Amino acid sequence: MIANRGLGLVAAAATLLAAAPLSAIFQRWTWLVQSAIAVAVVAGVAALLRLVRAPLWGQALGMAAGLLIALTWMFPSGSELAAVLPTPGTFAHFGELVGGSVQDMRSYGVKVPDTDPLLFITVLGVGGVAVVVDLLAVGLRRPALAGLPMLAIYSVPVAVYVESVPPVPFVIGAAGYLWLLVSDNIDRVRRFGRRFTGDGRDVDVWEASPLASAGRRLAVVGVVLAVLAPLAVPGMTGGLLDRLQSGTGDGDGRAGVGGSPGRVDLFAALSGQLNQSEVADLVKVTTNEPNPFYLRFGVADDLRPDGFRVRNPSGRAVTRALPDPTSGVSGVRQDRYRATVETTRDLNMPLMPVYAAPVRTDGLNGNWLYDPNLQIVFSNRENSRGKRYEFDYIRSRYTPELLRGAPSLSPSDAMVQRFTDTPPAGEVDALVEDLIAGRQTDYDRVRAIYDHFSARNGFRYSLSTEGGTSGRDIVDFLTNKAGFCQQYAAAMAWLVRAAGIPARVAFGFTNGSSRDGDTYVLTNRNLHAWTEVYFEGIGWVPFDATPAYGVPGNARSDWAPDTDAPDPVTPSTGATAAPGETDPSAGPAGPEEANRNVDEGVVPTTGAPTEQAPVWPWWVAAAVALLVLLAVPALRRVTLRRRRGAAPAASPVATPAGEASGAGPLVVVEADADSARARAHAAWDELLDTLVDYRVRVDRTETPRATADRLVRESLAKDEPAATAVRLLGRAEERARYARDPLVDGELHPALGTVRHALGVQADRRTRLVAAVLPPSVLLRWRTAVTDTSSRLVTATGRARTRLLRWSPRRLLAGRAAR
């Protein structure tokens, strides 16, 4: 019983370790504390029942009752009695928690907060797994099967986590499972009896045997491979957000955004995509709005010392009624439009591009949620790859007078407290105070900051700058005055917040430069970031401070005009833009500025579609490389055949030799015996490879003459020239092996050709094709070489291990004890 109790405690601890991956989906550790309480109750009840020798079914019922009491105590339904013992109201309360957990799963993105429904379903699942693991590992003594319910715990974060679960929790869970297996094995050895070595010495139960040591090493290697193999295999994913995995980007678009909306690093994604040399179509959108604003999919509104971050969104299913943005807003022109969006396979993210303020969607299921505060559509279970959907949206248009009349928010207002916090940055605060000095309204303060990011103040667009939105990064940008949309949007949002006005950064697509009527084709080059400012009674209003010449398909407005636009009275030479329109292909200084943009890697936009590099040369190169790879065995076979046929020619100096029968051509004794033997051996090796290629049996134990006679009987009996040729090759090889004076014939190479032709005629078409393209003789030689190399490595490793074991501390201690 003592052993069973010990194994039961190990089973409980292994269950908690197997639940470690759940830490990837919770913000806090409340779930672990409550799960530990539930597992401890289950393990304690099981130990007491085994102490009184209860049957297995009694143990199962007792553990289930203990888990029910633990859940009742941690999740009471309200009454004092129900806080200790379960009542009918308790089960009704548990049903409500289960239903609430379903809604919370659809409303929250990982990492999720500590809500009672989610905590209840987690503790219930971990406790239930603890009951099953205890029954399997202790009651039925089948610890290996206990890995299945443990795997069920791990499958939960894998199912709800759009990213891959971090490897460390997986290693912890695997260690718990291995601990359970080892403990059961040790208990079985202890029950079996005493262990002895070959010299009669007692062996402690904890001293490893060679087989056990090998098993542990294999287990460790298996866990390591399970963790590292997915990280080492390239090309497992290929969408936009595979390049946007959580974390910082590398500048090449290969890292950045993750699978969960709350873990998306949109700044790293933006930097990586804009710096990519390849152009990939991501979205095709059709709208009946004549001049739409930007298509948006993300918002970063949490400003920390290291920069802007994305909060976890929350909302309701898009299949339900969405909020009406027209209610409660007066003086704002609002028009309703409809758009159709088609995403490509390269757009792989848990966010869906929409225009601001959607009011109705078609084509999206209930797994997609809408956050009315962030105005984004997101999902915790699906991604945007290859979707087609339609939606109605409200486009709001403002006037400077309307925004100027918006009242300032009180410092105690929740919006101010939430969206105006800024980390300490003395240089930024001093600049803001200087910019907004004398400005009376929020709009005037925002416009003063907005107008500061202009070419007149030395700001210019450049993709060659380092990304980042921390205080130090913003100060560097304001000092160097060179950057792209990431720096412009974050810097303006920071400065507006420092002025006491709520601001955030939005992400999406510009209208691009590829337009066909009402349809826009948007690529990774059209990804963009801009600033949104909150005005009391109006809502979030967009301001794009990035220079228009650096943004293909930019959209400017009356309240946020292009501050770098040329004077309409004196347009640049050759300009074709109508008065009042912005020419995105021209910079603030005309052709000179455009040339500077080209030098910096910025391509000014035009009305023509973006030219993409042709793809067919890459396909041709790939096809040629594949053909070359497939041709390697055939080329190797041809090379080897030519090398064997180029053996040194004979120098006959003797009189005709005695084999003067009519069975073959004249054979002479060659002066250079070594050359004759080399020529005979080369011809015989070529014959054997030919037999292998045409799938003719080769017996290495036969003599050359016996092999030749067998070939004549089985394959070449009806072909007299081929029979004579193979007998000639057999006699030459036999004489080269065993005779003092080898025999040579000037027709050895033609004889090989005769035999090869005869075997090819008898073989079927498939055999001939394989012999020509993938010669089996070459493949066999390669396999043999690999096997020999592996054998040598294994032998060398064994010898090295034997030498190292001589200095093993265990062996040295055992030897010292024997003396």
XYZ file of C-alpha atoms in Angstrom, residues 165-777:
613
model
C 2.251 26.501 -27.981
C 5.615 27.473 -26.446
C 7.985 24.506 -26.136
C 8.884 24.902 -22.435
C 5.426 23.897 -21.099
C 5.472 20.904 -23.436
C 8.826 19.793 -22.022
C 7.467 20.164 -18.480
C 4.449 18.019 -19.319
C 6.618 15.383 -20.992
C 8.885 15.310 -17.928
C 5.843 14.568 -15.737
C 4.830 11.674 -17.939
C 8.364 10.232 -17.952
C 8.505 10.621 -14.161
C 5.332 8.529 -13.872
C 6.771 5.787 -16.096
C 10.080 5.677 -14.206
C 8.336 5.562 -10.825
C 6.151 2.672 -11.924
C 9.181 0.807 -13.257
C 11.079 1.272 -10.006
C 8.083 0.061 -8.040
C 7.843 -3.048 -10.210
C 11.550 -3.797 -9.723
C 11.182 -3.374 -5.964
C 8.261 -5.811 -5.957
C 10.200 -8.337 -8.048
C 12.961 -8.777 -5.470
C 16.682 -8.134 -5.092
C 18.923 -7.419 -8.030
C 22.437 -8.784 -8.430
C 25.353 -8.216 -10.732
C 27.364 -10.938 -12.358
C 29.962 -10.881 -9.581
C 27.374 -11.367 -6.820
C 27.146 -7.735 -5.706
C 23.754 -6.380 -4.624
C 22.423 -3.611 -6.828
C 20.402 -0.795 -5.342
C 16.931 -0.354 -6.826
C 17.842 3.150 -7.986
C 21.005 2.011 -9.760
C 20.317 2.048 -13.475
C 20.718 -0.992 -15.644
C 22.130 -0.581 -19.150
C 18.665 -1.180 -20.666
C 17.033 1.375 -18.368
C 19.748 3.915 -19.133
C 19.214 3.399 -22.853
C 15.462 3.853 -22.398
C 15.900 7.109 -20.529
C 18.278 8.416 -23.155
C 15.815 7.522 -25.904
C 13.032 9.298 -24.007
C 15.084 12.454 -23.581
C 16.138 12.397 -27.230
C 12.507 11.927 -28.276
C 11.329 14.920 -26.254
C 14.146 17.087 -27.604
C 13.369 16.089 -31.188
C 9.652 16.743 -30.650
C 10.469 20.272 -29.504
C 13.213 21.161 -31.975
C 12.032 19.430 -35.150
C 9.111 21.823 -35.866
C 11.443 24.761 -35.281
C 14.037 23.413 -37.721
C 11.703 22.412 -40.572
C 11.351 25.340 -43.014
C 8.283 26.217 -44.975
C 5.704 24.749 -42.584
C 3.665 27.909 -42.903
C 3.597 30.562 -45.538
C 1.013 33.255 -44.917
C 1.337 36.901 -44.051
C 1.201 36.326 -40.322
C 3.713 33.465 -40.543
C 6.053 36.289 -41.389
C 4.302 38.233 -38.633
C 4.808 35.763 -35.769
C 4.741 37.204 -32.291
C 7.932 38.939 -31.350
C 10.063 41.437 -33.153
C 10.630 41.347 -36.854
C 13.921 40.874 -38.618
C 13.328 43.563 -41.208
C 12.797 41.043 -43.945
C 9.199 40.273 -43.266
C 9.902 36.895 -41.721
C 8.696 37.613 -38.199
C 6.308 39.839 -36.374
C 2.619 39.073 -35.964
C 1.311 36.059 -34.116
C -1.798 33.981 -34.302
C -3.713 35.618 -31.461
C -5.174 39.131 -31.903
C -3.897 40.027 -28.457
C -0.340 38.914 -29.250
C 0.028 40.542 -32.634
C 3.120 42.695 -33.119
C 1.724 44.808 -35.934
C 4.695 47.192 -35.991
C 7.168 44.364 -36.651
C 4.799 42.985 -39.284
C 4.537 46.337 -41.011
C 8.288 46.891 -41.042
C 8.985 43.428 -42.427
C 6.392 43.578 -45.185
C 7.348 47.033 -46.439
C 10.995 45.981 -46.678
C 10.300 42.847 -48.684
C 11.595 42.748 -52.235
C 8.755 40.484 -53.380
C 5.299 41.865 -54.080
C 2.394 39.627 -53.078
C -1.309 40.273 -53.631
C -3.129 40.069 -50.292
C -6.597 41.594 -50.675
C -9.028 42.449 -53.464
C -11.774 44.804 -52.334
C -14.726 46.159 -54.291
C -16.766 49.033 -52.867
C -19.402 51.413 -54.157
C -17.794 54.319 -52.275
C -16.088 56.633 -54.794
C -13.052 57.497 -52.671
C -12.848 55.137 -49.687
C -10.549 55.592 -46.729
C -8.110 52.923 -45.635
C -9.091 49.292 -45.116
C -8.173 48.566 -41.485
C -7.586 45.388 -39.453
C -5.728 46.271 -36.236
C -5.234 48.845 -33.492
C -2.386 49.381 -31.012
C -3.553 51.500 -28.078
C -1.509 50.246 -25.116
C 1.530 52.518 -24.761
C 4.333 51.017 -22.660
C 7.966 52.032 -22.133
C 8.963 49.780 -25.041
C 6.330 51.250 -27.364
C 2.751 50.691 -28.505
C 1.249 47.251 -27.996
C -1.996 45.525 -28.980
C -4.590 44.795 -26.323
C -6.668 41.630 -26.229
C -9.856 42.422 -28.150
C -13.283 41.323 -26.973
C -16.649 41.490 -28.657
C -19.650 39.661 -30.032
C -20.154 37.494 -33.100
C -20.441 39.355 -36.396
C -23.487 37.243 -37.198
C -25.400 39.191 -34.572
C -26.525 42.835 -34.787
C -23.569 45.232 -34.808
C -23.574 48.660 -33.131
C -25.050 51.562 -35.097
C -22.430 54.342 -35.291
C -24.988 56.909 -36.473
C -26.739 57.101 -33.094
C -25.657 59.871 -30.741
C -23.530 61.736 -33.325
C -24.767 65.045 -34.725
C -23.281 67.327 -37.338
C -21.249 64.548 -38.974
C -22.019 63.504 -42.522
C -22.451 59.722 -42.544
C -23.054 57.627 -45.650
C -23.700 53.914 -45.943
C -21.763 51.809 -48.443
C -21.200 48.130 -49.219
C -17.918 46.355 -49.864
C -16.838 42.889 -50.955
C -13.452 41.590 -49.807
C -11.504 38.595 -51.108
C -8.316 37.602 -49.271
C -5.558 35.511 -50.828
C -3.715 32.545 -49.357
C -0.863 34.868 -48.392
C -3.017 36.795 -45.899
C -2.919 34.507 -42.882
C -3.865 36.268 -39.662
C -6.604 36.180 -36.977
C -7.797 39.627 -38.084
C -10.126 40.441 -40.962
C -9.724 43.645 -43.041
C -12.827 45.883 -42.981
C -13.593 49.545 -43.427
C -14.294 51.457 -40.223
C -17.708 51.061 -38.564
C -19.175 47.940 -40.202
C -22.870 47.481 -39.444
C -23.658 44.187 -41.193
C -21.633 41.261 -42.537
C -22.311 38.346 -44.889
C -20.054 35.361 -45.472
C -18.441 35.182 -41.999
C -19.482 32.599 -39.400
C -19.898 32.975 -35.656
C -16.209 32.356 -34.985
C -15.503 35.909 -36.127
C -16.115 38.611 -33.513
C -16.409 42.402 -33.689
C -14.873 44.720 -31.098
C -16.847 48.006 -31.241
C -14.186 49.904 -29.292
C -11.295 48.913 -31.547
C -13.570 48.592 -34.600
C -11.843 45.410 -35.722
C -13.039 41.936 -36.708
C -11.033 39.121 -35.130
C -11.176 35.411 -34.321
C -9.579 33.092 -31.806
C -10.172 30.002 -33.946
C -9.847 30.923 -37.616
C -7.626 32.969 -39.888
C -8.257 35.244 -42.830
C -6.647 33.051 -45.470
C -8.711 32.617 -48.635
C -11.920 34.209 -47.323
C -14.629 36.053 -49.258
C -17.188 38.164 -47.433
C -19.355 41.259 -47.791
C -20.263 43.965 -45.317
C -22.106 47.265 -45.018
C -20.274 50.107 -43.341
C -20.757 53.745 -42.370
C -18.294 56.327 -43.678
C -18.094 59.452 -41.505
C -16.829 62.770 -42.869
C -15.848 65.636 -40.630
C -15.123 69.311 -41.099
C -12.442 71.314 -39.341
C -15.129 73.520 -37.855
C -16.964 70.549 -36.377
C -13.790 69.108 -34.832
C -12.736 72.518 -33.582
C -16.047 72.800 -31.756
C -15.664 69.475 -29.922
C -15.317 70.052 -26.153
C -12.133 69.053 -24.352
C -12.332 66.007 -22.125
C -11.956 66.260 -18.374
C -8.679 64.901 -16.967
C -10.756 62.472 -14.876
C -12.554 61.094 -17.929
C -12.002 57.370 -18.481
C -10.907 57.924 -22.089
C -8.266 60.417 -20.986
C -6.936 58.182 -18.239
C -6.769 55.180 -20.546
C -5.441 56.665 -23.770
C -3.185 59.525 -22.660
C -0.654 57.711 -20.478
C 2.870 58.169 -21.810
C 6.187 56.938 -20.399
C 8.642 59.621 -19.271
C 10.280 61.383 -22.232
C 11.472 64.918 -21.450
C 12.389 65.821 -25.028
C 8.940 64.827 -26.289
C 7.106 66.740 -23.557
C 9.140 69.881 -24.255
C 8.378 69.665 -27.979
C 4.658 69.200 -27.326
C 4.499 72.201 -25.007
C 6.150 74.331 -27.663
C 3.829 73.091 -30.442
C 0.521 73.514 -28.629
C 1.369 76.825 -26.964
C -1.520 79.251 -27.513
C -3.839 76.623 -29.069
C -7.327 76.825 -27.570
C -9.085 73.692 -28.881
C -8.169 70.027 -29.085
C -8.370 70.103 -32.872
C -5.985 73.055 -33.102
C -3.529 71.247 -30.826
C -3.775 68.098 -32.927
C -3.320 70.073 -36.152
C -0.239 71.809 -34.727
C 1.293 68.400 -34.019
C 0.100 67.028 -37.377
C 1.554 69.968 -39.333
C 4.889 69.533 -37.551
C 5.565 66.319 -39.550
C 6.113 68.141 -42.825
C 8.950 68.655 -45.263
C 9.196 72.295 -44.172
C 10.422 71.030 -40.806
C 12.870 68.605 -42.433
C 10.852 65.358 -42.226
C 11.206 62.889 -45.066
C 10.029 59.368 -45.901
C 12.612 56.564 -45.727
C 12.350 52.790 -45.369
C 16.003 52.435 -44.375
C 15.453 53.489 -40.763
C 15.255 51.133 -37.809
C 11.791 50.279 -36.514
C 10.594 50.742 -32.956
C 8.092 52.849 -31.017
C 9.716 53.188 -27.601
C 10.503 56.571 -26.085
C 14.086 56.393 -27.307
C 12.923 55.413 -30.798
C 10.476 58.323 -30.936
C 13.148 60.789 -29.800
C 15.526 59.451 -32.450
C 12.844 59.846 -35.126
C 12.039 63.392 -34.047
C 15.760 64.168 -34.155
C 16.706 62.423 -37.413
C 13.351 63.253 -39.066
C 13.505 60.235 -41.395
C 11.220 57.210 -41.258
C 8.173 55.481 -42.658
C 4.545 55.157 -41.573
C 5.370 53.223 -38.421
C 7.408 56.093 -36.974
C 5.055 58.812 -38.205
C 1.923 57.158 -36.768
C 3.506 56.224 -33.430
C 5.232 59.592 -33.010
C 2.063 61.569 -33.678
C 0.013 59.352 -31.348
C 2.655 59.784 -28.628
C 2.741 63.570 -29.021
C -1.057 63.845 -29.069
C -1.242 61.772 -25.893
C 1.390 63.972 -24.300
C -0.935 66.905 -25.075
C -3.665 65.224 -23.002
C -5.787 64.035 -25.941
C -6.615 60.317 -26.439
C -4.830 58.780 -29.430
C -3.953 55.352 -30.807
C -2.320 53.736 -33.862
C -4.402 51.951 -36.519
C -3.170 49.438 -39.100
C -4.514 48.397 -42.470
C -4.150 48.894 -46.216
C -4.053 52.036 -48.304
C -5.990 52.131 -51.564
C -2.848 51.152 -53.472
C -2.061 51.961 -57.066
C -3.806 49.037 -58.791
C -7.431 50.015 -59.378
C -9.959 48.781 -61.899
C -13.186 50.731 -61.552
C -14.547 50.035 -58.062
C -12.056 47.221 -57.395
C -8.710 47.678 -55.623
C -5.955 45.040 -55.555
C -3.868 45.534 -52.408
C -0.417 44.061 -51.863
C 2.080 43.869 -49.011
C 3.475 47.204 -50.242
C 0.128 48.816 -49.359
C 0.262 47.915 -45.652
C 0.108 51.121 -43.653
C -0.234 52.672 -40.195
C -1.846 55.946 -39.208
C -3.040 57.793 -36.098
C -6.567 57.991 -34.735
C -7.528 60.787 -32.290
C -10.591 60.757 -30.052
C -12.896 63.797 -29.968
C -15.706 64.077 -27.418
C -19.130 63.490 -28.962
C -17.607 62.466 -32.310
C -15.395 59.441 -31.773
C -12.117 58.298 -33.309
C -10.975 60.489 -36.212
C -8.082 59.388 -38.530
C -4.964 61.517 -39.150
C -2.275 60.251 -41.533
C 0.941 62.186 -40.897
C 3.075 60.084 -43.264
C 4.174 62.060 -46.362
C 1.740 61.415 -49.184
C 4.495 60.751 -51.738
C 5.621 57.710 -49.711
C 2.151 56.137 -49.496
C 0.718 54.551 -52.677
C -3.018 55.184 -52.701
C -2.955 57.707 -49.869
C -6.192 59.320 -48.708
C -6.220 62.889 -47.439
C -9.150 64.898 -46.050
C -10.239 68.425 -45.253
C -9.475 68.039 -41.558
C -6.094 66.346 -42.223
C -4.769 67.683 -45.560
C -1.473 66.974 -47.253
C 0.867 69.485 -45.629
C 3.555 68.771 -48.241
C 1.328 69.335 -51.260
C 2.824 71.807 -53.795
C 1.325 75.222 -54.183
C -1.601 74.849 -56.629
C -0.797 78.290 -58.085
C 2.660 77.218 -59.256
C 2.389 73.535 -60.126
C 5.508 71.601 -61.000
C 6.465 71.166 -64.656
C 4.494 68.471 -66.395
C 1.957 68.112 -63.584
C -1.377 66.740 -64.677
C -3.271 66.806 -61.400
C -6.363 68.914 -61.291
C -6.575 71.776 -58.820
C -7.389 70.592 -55.349
C -6.176 67.022 -56.033
C -3.063 65.472 -54.576
C -0.590 63.896 -56.944
C 0.916 61.035 -54.950
C 3.760 60.623 -57.372
C 5.220 64.041 -56.704
C 7.012 65.113 -53.571
C 7.055 68.509 -51.954
C 10.006 69.643 -54.030
C 9.072 68.247 -57.423
C 11.478 66.121 -59.505
C 14.418 66.746 -57.229
C 12.527 65.328 -54.285
C 11.353 62.384 -56.382
C 14.945 61.549 -57.307
C 15.896 61.635 -53.669
C 13.087 59.213 -52.879
C 14.367 56.786 -55.484
C 17.850 56.963 -53.983
C 16.413 56.071 -50.595
C 14.540 53.073 -51.928
C 11.119 54.760 -52.005
C 9.282 54.310 -55.275
C 6.915 57.234 -55.939
C 3.487 55.986 -56.886
C 1.797 56.558 -60.199
C -1.571 55.711 -61.586
C -0.209 52.717 -63.492
C -0.449 49.239 -61.976
C 2.540 47.973 -60.080
C 4.934 46.034 -62.301
C 5.879 42.708 -60.787
C 8.969 40.748 -61.628
C 8.214 37.753 -63.891
C 7.940 34.462 -62.079
C 8.588 32.095 -64.975
C 12.428 32.305 -64.764
C 12.241 30.899 -61.234
C 10.014 28.064 -62.372
C 12.360 27.290 -65.247
C 15.361 27.342 -62.901
C 13.564 25.035 -60.477
C 12.651 22.627 -63.283
C 16.222 22.594 -64.575
C 17.550 21.978 -61.077
C 15.113 19.091 -60.618
C 16.122 17.544 -63.950
C 19.802 17.856 -63.055
C 19.156 16.192 -59.716
C 17.290 13.324 -61.353
C 20.038 12.954 -63.942
C 22.815 12.530 -61.370
C 22.537 8.680 -61.136
C 22.465 8.312 -64.939
C 25.445 10.644 -65.342
C 27.317 8.710 -62.687
C 26.603 5.451 -64.548
C 27.779 6.864 -67.878
C 30.929 8.285 -66.312
C 31.777 4.967 -64.673
C 31.191 3.066 -67.933
C 33.501 5.399 -69.867
C 36.162 5.167 -67.195
C 36.107 1.382 -67.377
C 36.202 1.429 -71.182
C 39.244 3.740 -71.100
C 41.515 1.121 -69.512
C 45.066 0.955 -70.978
C 45.187 -0.693 -74.342
C 47.042 -3.983 -74.711
C 50.500 -4.267 -76.239
C 50.611 -7.723 -77.773
C 54.191 -8.923 -78.258
C 53.826 -12.686 -77.899
C 52.726 -15.288 -80.415
C 49.124 -16.446 -80.424
C 48.293 -18.340 -77.238
C 47.062 -21.856 -76.964
C 43.310 -21.219 -76.675
C 42.851 -21.658 -80.408
C 39.466 -23.302 -80.391
C 36.800 -21.957 -82.614
C 34.795 -20.828 -79.582
C 36.170 -17.307 -79.606
C 38.497 -14.756 -81.100
C 42.252 -14.991 -80.894
C 43.681 -14.388 -77.376
C 47.268 -13.229 -76.886
C 49.575 -12.842 -73.905
C 50.108 -9.210 -73.042
C 53.467 -7.832 -72.059
C 52.050 -5.600 -69.274
C 50.292 -8.057 -66.939
C 49.014 -5.375 -64.548
C 47.367 -3.482 -67.400
C 45.769 -6.672 -68.679
C 44.366 -7.557 -65.267
C 43.015 -4.021 -64.774
C 41.330 -4.163 -68.162
C 39.760 -7.565 -67.452
C 38.570 -6.539 -63.961
C 37.036 -3.320 -65.352
C 35.178 -5.257 -68.045
C 33.899 -7.805 -65.521
C 32.748 -5.095 -63.062
C 30.901 -3.376 -65.886
C 29.218 -6.691 -66.780
C 28.040 -7.200 -63.191
C 26.666 -3.642 -63.000
C 24.844 -4.246 -66.281
C 23.281 -7.389 -64.821
C 22.135 -5.420 -61.761
C 20.671 -2.671 -63.960
C 18.624 -5.200 -65.967
C 17.565 -7.111 -62.846
C 19.488 -10.287 -63.704
C 20.526 -12.328 -60.684
C 24.142 -11.944 -59.599
C 25.777 -14.592 -57.415
C 29.032 -13.344 -55.924
C 30.011 -16.878 -54.853
C 30.253 -18.164 -58.425
C 33.442 -18.200 -60.443
C 33.505 -15.971 -63.532
C 33.225 -18.999 -65.846
C 30.269 -20.395 -63.871
C 28.537 -17.013 -64.021
C 29.107 -16.822 -67.783
C 27.757 -20.336 -68.330
C 24.666 -19.585 -66.193
C 23.973 -16.415 -68.164
C 24.210 -18.370 -71.425
C 21.771 -21.002 -70.110
C 19.233 -18.640 -68.565
C 19.346 -15.518 -70.697
C 21.556 -15.707 -73.771
C 21.050 -19.227 -75.128
C 19.302 -17.975 -78.253
C 21.774 -15.179 -78.956
C 25.028 -16.774 -80.157
C 27.044 -13.500 -80.414
C 26.038 -12.508 -76.892
C 26.843 -15.976 -75.557
C 30.300 -15.861 -77.170
C 30.860 -12.357 -75.752
C 29.912 -13.264 -72.176
C 32.132 -16.382 -72.287
C 34.992 -14.188 -73.484
C 34.474 -11.819 -70.526
C 34.314 -14.764 -68.128
C 37.553 -16.302 -69.423
C 39.320 -12.932 -69.263
C 38.272 -12.331 -65.638
C 39.069 -15.896 -64.612
C 42.553 -15.705 -66.149
C 43.115 -12.259 -64.564
C 42.272 -13.664 -61.113
C 43.993 -17.013 -61.111
C 46.548 -17.276 -63.968
C 50.106 -16.022 -63.930
C 49.733 -14.657 -67.458
C 46.379 -12.887 -67.937
C 44.529 -13.093 -71.186
C 43.257 -10.095 -73.039
C 41.202 -9.611 -76.118
C 41.001 -6.478 -78.119
C 37.221 -6.930 -78.318
C 36.367 -6.779 -74.580
C 34.634 -3.412 -74.858
C 32.583 -4.419 -77.930
C 31.730 -7.668 -76.133
C 30.235 -5.649 -73.270
C 28.136 -3.726 -75.767
C 26.866 -6.963 -77.309
C 25.836 -8.378 -73.938
C 24.216 -5.100 -72.864
C 22.199 -4.940 -76.086
C 21.036 -8.534 -75.721
C 19.918 -8.011 -72.120
C 18.113 -4.796 -73.076
C 16.190 -6.562 -75.832
C 14.983 -9.227 -73.428
C 14.026 -6.746 -70.658
C 10.655 -5.008 -70.535
C 10.207 -1.282 -71.205
C 10.038 -0.302 -67.519
C 13.287 -2.106 -66.747
C 15.064 -0.409 -69.636
C 13.749 3.016 -68.537
C 14.892 2.509 -64.937
C 18.287 1.230 -66.115
C 18.772 4.388 -68.153
C 17.382 7.013 -65.738
C 17.934 5.547 -62.244
C 20.459 2.733 -62.675
C 19.986 0.261 -59.800
C 23.729 -0.470 -59.769
